[in-house]
Amino acid sequence: MLDRIGITATSLCALHCILLPILLPMLPLLGLSFLADHAWEHVFLLMTAALGTIALFSGFKRYHKRIYPFYLLYLGVALYWIKHDFSPELEMYFIIGGASLIIAAHFINIKLCNNCKQCDDDLCASEA
C-alpha cells in the first residue's frame, strides 16, 4: 500500500514539475503562487523520500532483505534535487530520470514482497 502511495506521490511531483512552466502565469490569479517556489518542491520531494524510505524499509525488514531498491530511490531523489543546478533545457531529463528511478524502486519492492519465500502468499499480496 505504501509503495502505491509513493508511486502516486512521485507521479504528482513529476507532473507538478512538468506543468509548472505552463501554469506559472495563472498561479497568482488562482491564489496558488506558493506552488512556484523551489522550497515547496523540496518539501514535497522530502516527503516523497520519507514515504519511500518507510515503504521500502517495511518490505526490506519483513520480506526480502534486499537493499538495491533503496539505491534506486535515493538516486532518483538526488536527480530531482539537483535539477536546478543545470540548464532549464536539461531539467526535464532530470525530472523524468528521477521519477523513473523512484517509481522503479517502489515497483521492485512490490515485486520482491510478492515473491517472498518466508511468508504466506495472502500476507505478501496484501502488503503490496
mmCIF file of N, CA and C in Angstrom:
data_model
loop_
_atom_site.group_PDB
_atom_site.id
_atom_site.type_symbol
_atom_site.label_atom_id
_atom_site.label_comp_id
_atom_site.label_asym_id
_atom_site.label_seq_id
_atom_site.Cartn_x
_atom_site.Cartn_y
_atom_site.Cartn_z
ATOM 1 N N MET A 1 0.824 -1.199 0.000
ATOM 2 C CA MET A 1 0.000 0.000 0.000
ATOM 3 C C MET A 1 0.863 1.257 0.000
ATOM 4 N N LEU A 2 1.888 1.271 0.861
ATOM 5 C CA LEU A 2 2.763 2.442 0.906
ATOM 6 C C LEU A 2 3.500 2.643 -0.415
ATOM 7 N N ASP A 3 3.857 1.532 -1.081
ATOM 8 C CA ASP A 3 4.527 1.664 -2.372
ATOM 9 C C ASP A 3 3.610 2.326 -3.393
ATOM 10 N N ARG A 4 2.358 1.973 -3.387
ATOM 11 C CA ARG A 4 1.412 2.580 -4.338
ATOM 12 C C ARG A 4 1.228 4.075 -4.045
ATOM 13 N N ILE A 5 1.201 4.435 -2.777
ATOM 14 C CA ILE A 5 1.118 5.851 -2.410
ATOM 15 C C ILE A 5 2.386 6.571 -2.847
ATOM 16 N N GLY A 6 3.533 5.923 -2.677
ATOM 17 C CA GLY A 6 4.802 6.505 -3.113
ATOM 18 C C GLY A 6 4.855 6.719 -4.613
ATOM 19 N N ILE A 7 4.345 5.765 -5.372
ATOM 20 C CA ILE A 7 4.290 5.908 -6.828
ATOM 21 C C ILE A 7 3.399 7.079 -7.198
ATOM 22 N N THR A 8 2.258 7.199 -6.546
ATOM 23 C CA THR A 8 1.340 8.310 -6.816
ATOM 24 C C THR A 8 1.982 9.645 -6.463
ATOM 25 N N ALA A 9 2.635 9.722 -5.311
ATOM 26 C CA ALA A 9 3.283 10.974 -4.895
ATOM 27 C C ALA A 9 4.387 11.366 -5.866
ATOM 28 N N THR A 10 5.172 10.400 -6.307
ATOM 29 C CA THR A 10 6.240 10.684 -7.261
ATOM 30 C C THR A 10 5.668 11.148 -8.588
ATOM 31 N N SER A 11 4.608 10.510 -9.035
ATOM 32 C CA SER A 11 3.973 10.911 -10.293
ATOM 33 C C SER A 11 3.410 12.325 -10.196
ATOM 34 N N LEU A 12 2.793 12.650 -9.068
ATOM 35 C CA LEU A 12 2.272 14.008 -8.877
ATOM 36 C C LEU A 12 3.397 15.035 -8.835
ATOM 37 N N CYS A 13 4.505 14.680 -8.224
ATOM 38 C CA CYS A 13 5.660 15.577 -8.166
ATOM 39 C C CYS A 13 6.197 15.835 -9.574
ATOM 40 N N ALA A 14 6.320 14.773 -10.368
ATOM 41 C CA ALA A 14 6.798 14.931 -11.746
ATOM 42 C C ALA A 14 5.814 15.767 -12.560
ATOM 43 N N LEU A 15 4.538 15.518 -12.383
ATOM 44 C CA LEU A 15 3.519 16.298 -13.086
ATOM 45 C C LEU A 15 3.593 17.768 -12.693
ATOM 46 N N HIS A 16 3.795 18.043 -11.411
ATOM 47 C CA HIS A 16 3.948 19.415 -10.924
ATOM 48 C C HIS A 16 5.122 20.094 -11.625
ATOM 49 N N CYS A 17 6.252 19.389 -11.691
ATOM 50 C CA CYS A 17 7.451 19.973 -12.305
ATOM 51 C C CYS A 17 7.274 20.205 -13.802
ATOM 52 N N ILE A 18 6.567 19.309 -14.465
ATOM 53 C CA ILE A 18 6.377 19.428 -15.910
ATOM 54 C C ILE A 18 5.369 20.521 -16.246
ATOM 55 N N LEU A 19 4.287 20.604 -15.495
ATOM 56 C CA LEU A 19 3.224 21.561 -15.805
ATOM 57 C C LEU A 19 3.458 22.957 -15.247
ATOM 58 N N LEU A 20 4.348 23.095 -14.283
ATOM 59 C CA LEU A 20 4.559 24.393 -13.646
ATOM 60 C C LEU A 20 4.917 25.498 -14.641
ATOM 61 N N PRO A 21 5.830 25.272 -15.586
ATOM 62 C CA PRO A 21 6.133 26.357 -16.526
ATOM 63 C C PRO A 21 4.932 26.791 -17.371
ATOM 64 N N ILE A 22 4.030 25.874 -17.625
ATOM 65 C CA ILE A 22 2.848 26.192 -18.427
ATOM 66 C C ILE A 22 1.832 26.975 -17.596
ATOM 67 N N LEU A 23 1.665 26.565 -16.351
ATOM 68 C CA LEU A 23 0.648 27.165 -15.483
ATOM 69 C C LEU A 23 1.147 28.350 -14.665
ATOM 70 N N LEU A 24 2.450 28.617 -14.715
ATOM 71 C CA LEU A 24 3.053 29.660 -13.885
ATOM 72 C C LEU A 24 2.354 31.017 -13.992
ATOM 73 N N PRO A 25 2.005 31.482 -15.186
ATOM 74 C CA PRO A 25 1.341 32.794 -15.267
ATOM 75 C C PRO A 25 -0.040 32.839 -14.607
ATOM 76 N N MET A 26 -0.701 31.690 -14.475
ATOM 77 C CA MET A 26 -2.052 31.673 -13.911
ATOM 78 C C MET A 26 -2.072 31.483 -12.397
ATOM 79 N N LEU A 27 -0.975 31.062 -11.799
ATOM 80 C CA LEU A 27 -0.967 30.746 -10.367
ATOM 81 C C LEU A 27 -1.377 31.913 -9.468
ATOM 82 N N PRO A 28 -0.865 33.141 -9.692
ATOM 83 C CA PRO A 28 -1.301 34.247 -8.823
ATOM 84 C C PRO A 28 -2.802 34.532 -8.919
ATOM 85 N N LEU A 29 -3.370 34.350 -10.098
ATOM 86 C CA LEU A 29 -4.807 34.574 -10.261
ATOM 87 C C LEU A 29 -5.630 33.570 -9.458
ATOM 88 N N LEU A 30 -5.087 32.381 -9.278
ATOM 89 C CA LEU A 30 -5.789 31.330 -8.546
ATOM 90 C C LEU A 30 -5.413 31.285 -7.069
ATOM 91 N N GLY A 31 -4.523 32.184 -6.648
ATOM 92 C CA GLY A 31 -4.065 32.192 -5.262
ATOM 93 C C GLY A 31 -3.122 31.045 -4.937
ATOM 94 N N LEU A 32 -2.468 30.522 -5.945
ATOM 95 C CA LEU A 32 -1.590 29.366 -5.765
ATOM 96 C C LEU A 32 -0.137 29.677 -6.106
ATOM 97 N N SER A 33 0.265 30.914 -5.963
ATOM 98 C CA SER A 33 1.626 31.297 -6.353
ATOM 99 C C SER A 33 2.697 30.603 -5.509
ATOM 100 N N PHE A 34 2.330 30.130 -4.310
ATOM 101 C CA PHE A 34 3.313 29.426 -3.476
ATOM 102 C C PHE A 34 3.812 28.142 -4.139
ATOM 103 N N LEU A 35 3.041 27.580 -5.072
ATOM 104 C CA LEU A 35 3.455 26.351 -5.746
ATOM 105 C C LEU A 35 4.649 26.556 -6.671
ATOM 106 N N ALA A 36 4.950 27.806 -7.023
ATOM 107 C CA ALA A 36 6.074 28.090 -7.910
ATOM 108 C C ALA A 36 7.393 28.183 -7.157
ATOM 109 N N ASP A 37 7.354 28.153 -5.855
ATOM 110 C CA ASP A 37 8.560 28.302 -5.045
ATOM 111 C C ASP A 37 9.352 26.993 -5.008
ATOM 112 N N HIS A 38 10.680 27.090 -5.145
ATOM 113 C CA HIS A 38 11.535 25.902 -5.095
ATOM 114 C C HIS A 38 11.480 25.236 -3.727
ATOM 115 N N ALA A 39 11.213 26.003 -2.690
ATOM 116 C CA ALA A 39 11.115 25.419 -1.346
ATOM 117 C C ALA A 39 9.971 24.407 -1.291
ATOM 118 N N TRP A 40 8.855 24.719 -1.950
ATOM 119 C CA TRP A 40 7.725 23.793 -1.990
ATOM 120 C C TRP A 40 8.137 22.490 -2.674
ATOM 121 N N GLU A 41 8.892 22.595 -3.767
ATOM 122 C CA GLU A 41 9.369 21.396 -4.453
ATOM 123 C C GLU A 41 10.231 20.547 -3.530
ATOM 124 N N HIS A 42 11.112 21.195 -2.780
ATOM 125 C CA HIS A 42 11.992 20.449 -1.885
ATOM 126 C C HIS A 42 11.216 19.789 -0.744
ATOM 127 N N VAL A 43 10.216 20.467 -0.219
ATOM 128 C CA VAL A 43 9.383 19.878 0.839
ATOM 129 C C VAL A 43 8.649 18.653 0.299
ATOM 130 N N PHE A 44 8.055 18.788 -0.879
ATOM 131 C CA PHE A 44 7.322 17.673 -1.476
ATOM 132 C C PHE A 44 8.271 16.515 -1.780
ATOM 133 N N LEU A 45 9.462 16.828 -2.256
ATOM 134 C CA LEU A 45 10.449 15.791 -2.553
ATOM 135 C C LEU A 45 10.901 15.078 -1.281
ATOM 136 N N LEU A 46 11.105 15.825 -0.215
ATOM 137 C CA LEU A 46 11.496 15.206 1.056
ATOM 138 C C LEU A 46 10.381 14.316 1.613
ATOM 139 N N MET A 47 9.131 14.742 1.452
ATOM 140 C CA MET A 47 8.011 13.901 1.886
ATOM 141 C C MET A 47 7.956 12.621 1.057
ATOM 142 N N THR A 48 8.196 12.743 -0.245
ATOM 143 C CA THR A 48 8.224 11.574 -1.117
ATOM 144 C C THR A 48 9.350 10.629 -0.711
ATOM 145 N N ALA A 49 10.523 11.193 -0.402
ATOM 146 C CA ALA A 49 11.666 10.369 0.018
ATOM 147 C C ALA A 49 11.383 9.673 1.349
ATOM 148 N N ALA A 50 10.757 10.376 2.279
ATOM 149 C CA ALA A 50 10.427 9.772 3.579
ATOM 150 C C ALA A 50 9.422 8.641 3.409
ATOM 151 N N LEU A 51 8.391 8.876 2.620
ATOM 152 C CA LEU A 51 7.393 7.843 2.362
ATOM 153 C C LEU A 51 8.035 6.646 1.670
ATOM 154 N N GLY A 52 8.905 6.914 0.697
ATOM 155 C CA GLY A 52 9.601 5.835 0.004
ATOM 156 C C GLY A 52 10.476 5.030 0.941
ATOM 157 N N THR A 53 11.175 5.714 1.820
ATOM 158 C CA THR A 53 12.040 5.027 2.781
ATOM 159 C C THR A 53 11.226 4.116 3.695
ATOM 160 N N ILE A 54 10.104 4.607 4.172
ATOM 161 C CA ILE A 54 9.242 3.799 5.047
ATOM 162 C C ILE A 54 8.710 2.580 4.297
ATOM 163 N N ALA A 55 8.239 2.793 3.070
ATOM 164 C CA ALA A 55 7.690 1.684 2.283
ATOM 165 C C ALA A 55 8.758 0.643 1.975
ATOM 166 N N LEU A 56 9.924 1.095 1.541
ATOM 167 C CA LEU A 56 10.988 0.154 1.194
ATOM 168 C C LEU A 56 11.518 -0.566 2.432
ATOM 169 N N PHE A 57 11.646 0.155 3.531
ATOM 170 C CA PHE A 57 12.147 -0.478 4.753
ATOM 171 C C PHE A 57 11.171 -1.538 5.261
ATOM 172 N N SER A 58 9.887 -1.263 5.117
ATOM 173 C CA SER A 58 8.879 -2.240 5.527
ATOM 174 C C SER A 58 9.044 -3.537 4.742
ATOM 175 N N GLY A 59 9.186 -3.425 3.428
ATOM 176 C CA GLY A 59 9.398 -4.616 2.605
ATOM 177 C C GLY A 59 10.728 -5.279 2.895
ATOM 178 N N PHE A 60 11.758 -4.465 3.092
ATOM 179 C CA PHE A 60 13.094 -4.985 3.398
ATOM 180 C C PHE A 60 13.084 -5.788 4.697
ATOM 181 N N LYS A 61 12.516 -5.220 5.719
ATOM 182 C CA LYS A 61 12.551 -5.839 7.052
ATOM 183 C C LYS A 61 11.686 -7.095 7.124
ATOM 184 N N ARG A 62 10.495 -7.025 6.546
ATOM 185 C CA ARG A 62 9.553 -8.133 6.686
ATOM 186 C C ARG A 62 9.776 -9.269 5.697
ATOM 187 N N TYR A 63 10.230 -8.930 4.487
ATOM 188 C CA TYR A 63 10.180 -9.941 3.438
ATOM 189 C C TYR A 63 11.503 -10.229 2.745
ATOM 190 N N HIS A 64 12.034 -9.279 2.013
ATOM 191 C CA HIS A 64 13.040 -9.634 1.017
ATOM 192 C C HIS A 64 14.488 -9.373 1.401
ATOM 193 N N LYS A 65 14.786 -8.524 2.343
ATOM 194 C CA LYS A 65 16.160 -8.228 2.793
ATOM 195 C C LYS A 65 17.082 -7.806 1.644
ATOM 196 N N ARG A 66 16.541 -7.157 0.644
ATOM 197 C CA ARG A 66 17.329 -6.665 -0.493
ATOM 198 C C ARG A 66 17.456 -5.157 -0.381
ATOM 199 N N ILE A 67 18.670 -4.642 -0.583
ATOM 200 C CA ILE A 67 18.911 -3.216 -0.361
ATOM 201 C C ILE A 67 18.867 -2.386 -1.647
ATOM 202 N N TYR A 68 18.954 -3.023 -2.809
ATOM 203 C CA TYR A 68 19.060 -2.235 -4.036
ATOM 204 C C TYR A 68 17.863 -1.338 -4.347
ATOM 205 N N PRO A 69 16.631 -1.609 -3.886
ATOM 206 C CA PRO A 69 15.583 -0.611 -4.109
ATOM 207 C C PRO A 69 15.893 0.740 -3.451
ATOM 208 N N PHE A 70 16.612 0.711 -2.324
ATOM 209 C CA PHE A 70 16.999 1.960 -1.662
ATOM 210 C C PHE A 70 17.944 2.772 -2.550
ATOM 211 N N TYR A 71 18.863 2.086 -3.240
ATOM 212 C CA TYR A 71 19.781 2.784 -4.145
ATOM 213 C C TYR A 71 19.005 3.528 -5.229
ATOM 214 N N LEU A 72 18.019 2.853 -5.803
ATOM 215 C CA LEU A 72 17.209 3.486 -6.849
ATOM 216 C C LEU A 72 16.440 4.684 -6.299
ATOM 217 N N LEU A 73 15.849 4.508 -5.121
ATOM 218 C CA LEU A 73 15.083 5.589 -4.506
ATOM 219 C C LEU A 73 15.948 6.822 -4.284
ATOM 220 N N TYR A 74 17.091 6.642 -3.640
ATOM 221 C CA TYR A 74 17.918 7.797 -3.280
ATOM 222 C C TYR A 74 18.615 8.414 -4.488
ATOM 223 N N LEU A 75 18.934 7.612 -5.499
ATOM 224 C CA LEU A 75 19.485 8.177 -6.730
ATOM 225 C C LEU A 75 18.424 9.019 -7.435
ATOM 226 N N GLY A 76 17.190 8.537 -7.445
ATOM 227 C CA GLY A 76 16.091 9.305 -8.034
ATOM 228 C C GLY A 76 15.845 10.613 -7.303
ATOM 229 N N VAL A 77 15.873 10.569 -5.980
ATOM 230 C CA VAL A 77 15.702 11.784 -5.177
ATOM 231 C C VAL A 77 16.840 12.757 -5.458
ATOM 232 N N ALA A 78 18.067 12.246 -5.559
ATOM 233 C CA ALA A 78 19.222 13.111 -5.840
ATOM 234 C C ALA A 78 19.091 13.776 -7.207
ATOM 235 N N LEU A 79 18.628 13.037 -8.208
ATOM 236 C CA LEU A 79 18.434 13.635 -9.536
ATOM 237 C C LEU A 79 17.410 14.761 -9.488
ATOM 238 N N TYR A 80 16.317 14.520 -8.785
ATOM 239 C CA TYR A 80 15.311 15.570 -8.614
ATOM 240 C C TYR A 80 15.910 16.791 -7.917
ATOM 241 N N TRP A 81 16.658 16.549 -6.867
ATOM 242 C CA TRP A 81 17.177 17.630 -6.028
ATOM 243 C C TRP A 81 18.125 18.540 -6.803
ATOM 244 N N ILE A 82 18.961 17.971 -7.673
ATOM 245 C CA ILE A 82 19.985 18.766 -8.361
ATOM 246 C C ILE A 82 19.529 19.316 -9.701
ATOM 247 N N LYS A 83 18.296 19.098 -10.078
ATOM 248 C CA LYS A 83 17.851 19.514 -11.412
ATOM 249 C C LYS A 83 17.986 21.014 -11.644
ATOM 250 N N HIS A 84 17.896 21.813 -10.606
ATOM 251 C CA HIS A 84 18.002 23.264 -10.766
ATOM 252 C C HIS A 84 19.441 23.728 -10.958
ATOM 253 N N ASP A 85 20.401 22.845 -10.734
ATOM 254 C CA ASP A 85 21.809 23.198 -10.907
ATOM 255 C C ASP A 85 22.244 23.159 -12.364
ATOM 256 N N PHE A 86 21.373 22.739 -13.240
ATOM 257 C CA PHE A 86 21.698 22.609 -14.651
ATOM 258 C C PHE A 86 20.801 23.528 -15.472
ATOM 259 N N SER A 87 21.053 23.586 -16.737
ATOM 260 C CA SER A 87 20.287 24.488 -17.602
ATOM 261 C C SER A 87 18.823 24.048 -17.666
ATOM 262 N N PRO A 88 17.928 24.998 -17.906
ATOM 263 C CA PRO A 88 16.496 24.663 -17.983
ATOM 264 C C PRO A 88 16.181 23.614 -19.049
ATOM 265 N N GLU A 89 17.012 23.560 -20.092
ATOM 266 C CA GLU A 89 16.778 22.571 -21.145
ATOM 267 C C GLU A 89 16.983 21.142 -20.634
ATOM 268 N N LEU A 90 17.829 20.984 -19.629
ATOM 269 C CA LEU A 90 18.132 19.653 -19.103
ATOM 270 C C LEU A 90 17.232 19.241 -17.940
ATOM 271 N N GLU A 91 16.503 20.187 -17.362
ATOM 272 C CA GLU A 91 15.674 19.879 -16.191
ATOM 273 C C GLU A 91 14.690 18.750 -16.454
ATOM 274 N N MET A 92 14.079 18.741 -17.625
ATOM 275 C CA MET A 92 13.084 17.716 -17.948
ATOM 276 C C MET A 92 13.701 16.314 -17.871
ATOM 277 N N TYR A 93 14.940 16.172 -18.313
ATOM 278 C CA TYR A 93 15.596 14.865 -18.268
ATOM 279 C C TYR A 93 15.853 14.424 -16.825
ATOM 280 N N PHE A 94 16.201 15.374 -15.983
ATOM 281 C CA PHE A 94 16.410 15.056 -14.568
ATOM 282 C C PHE A 94 15.088 14.673 -13.899
ATOM 283 N N ILE A 95 14.012 15.361 -14.251
ATOM 284 C CA ILE A 95 12.694 15.043 -13.696
ATOM 285 C C ILE A 95 12.268 13.639 -14.110
ATOM 286 N N ILE A 96 12.361 13.362 -15.402
ATOM 287 C CA ILE A 96 11.949 12.048 -15.904
ATOM 288 C C ILE A 96 12.837 10.944 -15.329
ATOM 289 N N GLY A 97 14.145 11.182 -15.301
ATOM 290 C CA GLY A 97 15.063 10.186 -14.750
ATOM 291 C C GLY A 97 14.831 9.942 -13.273
ATOM 292 N N GLY A 98 14.683 11.017 -12.511
ATOM 293 C CA GLY A 98 14.451 10.878 -11.073
ATOM 294 C C GLY A 98 13.140 10.178 -10.768
ATOM 295 N N ALA A 99 12.073 10.594 -11.441
ATOM 296 C CA ALA A 99 10.764 9.972 -11.218
ATOM 297 C C ALA A 99 10.790 8.499 -11.611
ATOM 298 N N SER A 100 11.444 8.190 -12.716
ATOM 299 C CA SER A 100 11.521 6.796 -13.167
ATOM 300 C C SER A 100 12.246 5.924 -12.150
ATOM 301 N N LEU A 101 13.329 6.431 -11.587
ATOM 302 C CA LEU A 101 14.079 5.653 -10.598
ATOM 303 C C LEU A 101 13.279 5.447 -9.309
ATOM 304 N N ILE A 102 12.589 6.490 -8.860
ATOM 305 C CA ILE A 102 11.791 6.372 -7.633
ATOM 306 C C ILE A 102 10.638 5.391 -7.836
ATOM 307 N N ILE A 103 9.955 5.511 -8.962
ATOM 308 C CA ILE A 103 8.850 4.598 -9.259
ATOM 309 C C ILE A 103 9.365 3.171 -9.422
ATOM 310 N N ALA A 104 10.513 3.007 -10.085
ATOM 311 C CA ALA A 104 11.103 1.668 -10.241
ATOM 312 C C ALA A 104 11.422 1.054 -8.882
ATOM 313 N N ALA A 105 11.922 1.859 -7.955
ATOM 314 C CA ALA A 105 12.223 1.348 -6.610
ATOM 315 C C ALA A 105 10.968 0.793 -5.949
ATOM 316 N N HIS A 106 9.851 1.496 -6.092
ATOM 317 C CA HIS A 106 8.597 1.028 -5.495
ATOM 318 C C HIS A 106 8.087 -0.237 -6.190
ATOM 319 N N PHE A 107 8.138 -0.266 -7.527
ATOM 320 C CA PHE A 107 7.687 -1.461 -8.245
ATOM 321 C C PHE A 107 8.545 -2.677 -7.895
ATOM 322 N N ILE A 108 9.847 -2.480 -7.802
ATOM 323 C CA ILE A 108 10.738 -3.586 -7.432
ATOM 324 C C ILE A 108 10.433 -4.059 -6.017
ATOM 325 N N ASN A 109 10.183 -3.134 -5.114
ATOM 326 C CA ASN A 109 9.827 -3.516 -3.745
ATOM 327 C C ASN A 109 8.538 -4.330 -3.726
ATOM 328 N N ILE A 110 7.551 -3.915 -4.494
ATOM 329 C CA ILE A 110 6.295 -4.668 -4.579
ATOM 330 C C ILE A 110 6.565 -6.076 -5.103
ATOM 331 N N LYS A 111 7.355 -6.162 -6.173
ATOM 332 C CA LYS A 111 7.655 -7.467 -6.767
ATOM 333 C C LYS A 111 8.412 -8.359 -5.781
ATOM 334 N N LEU A 112 9.401 -7.802 -5.109
ATOM 335 C CA LEU A 112 10.161 -8.585 -4.134
ATOM 336 C C LEU A 112 9.275 -9.062 -2.987
ATOM 337 N N CYS A 113 8.372 -8.212 -2.532
ATOM 338 C CA CYS A 113 7.460 -8.608 -1.452
ATOM 339 C C CYS A 113 6.495 -9.697 -1.917
ATOM 340 N N ASN A 114 6.032 -9.601 -3.149
ATOM 341 C CA ASN A 114 5.103 -10.606 -3.670
ATOM 342 C C ASN A 114 5.784 -11.937 -3.946
ATOM 343 N N ASN A 115 7.087 -11.924 -4.189
ATOM 344 C CA ASN A 115 7.825 -13.147 -4.496
ATOM 345 C C ASN A 115 8.528 -13.740 -3.286
ATOM 346 N N CYS A 116 8.260 -13.210 -2.111
ATOM 347 C CA CYS A 116 8.994 -13.665 -0.930
ATOM 348 C C CYS A 116 8.678 -15.119 -0.618
ATOM 349 N N LYS A 117 9.639 -15.794 -0.015
ATOM 350 C CA LYS A 117 9.506 -17.218 0.285
ATOM 351 C C LYS A 117 9.068 -17.479 1.725
ATOM 352 N N GLN A 118 9.388 -16.579 2.650
ATOM 353 C CA GLN A 118 9.179 -16.875 4.062
ATOM 354 C C GLN A 118 7.846 -16.381 4.611
ATOM 355 N N CYS A 119 6.879 -16.115 3.762
ATOM 356 C CA CYS A 119 5.588 -15.667 4.286
ATOM 357 C C CYS A 119 4.457 -16.273 3.476
ATOM 358 N N ASP A 120 3.263 -16.157 3.987
ATOM 359 C CA ASP A 120 2.089 -16.646 3.271
ATOM 360 C C ASP A 120 1.821 -15.769 2.070
ATOM 361 N N ASP A 121 1.311 -16.366 1.003
ATOM 362 C CA ASP A 121 1.018 -15.598 -0.206
ATOM 363 C C ASP A 121 -0.004 -14.504 0.063
ATOM 364 N N ASP A 122 -0.995 -14.782 0.890
ATOM 365 C CA ASP A 122 -2.020 -13.779 1.183
ATOM 366 C C ASP A 122 -1.423 -12.577 1.898
ATOM 367 N N LEU A 123 -0.511 -12.798 2.827
ATOM 368 C CA LEU A 123 0.101 -11.704 3.573
ATOM 369 C C LEU A 123 0.955 -10.842 2.655
ATOM 370 N N CYS A 124 1.740 -11.487 1.779
ATOM 371 C CA CYS A 124 2.596 -10.726 0.859
ATOM 372 C C CYS A 124 1.758 -9.894 -0.095
ATOM 373 N N ALA A 125 0.725 -10.491 -0.650
ATOM 374 C CA ALA A 125 -0.102 -9.777 -1.615
ATOM 375 C C ALA A 125 -0.833 -8.615 -0.962
ATOM 376 N N SER A 126 -1.207 -8.754 0.296
ATOM 377 C CA SER A 126 -1.934 -7.668 0.953
ATOM 378 C C SER A 126 -1.029 -6.488 1.268
ATOM 379 N N GLU A 127 0.268 -6.697 1.415
ATOM 380 C CA GLU A 127 1.196 -5.610 1.719
ATOM 381 C C GLU A 127 1.564 -4.807 0.482
ATOM 382 N N ALA A 128 1.468 -5.369 -0.698
ATOM 383 C CA ALA A 128 1.902 -4.693 -1.924
ATOM 384 C C ALA A 128 0.867 -3.820 -2.509
#
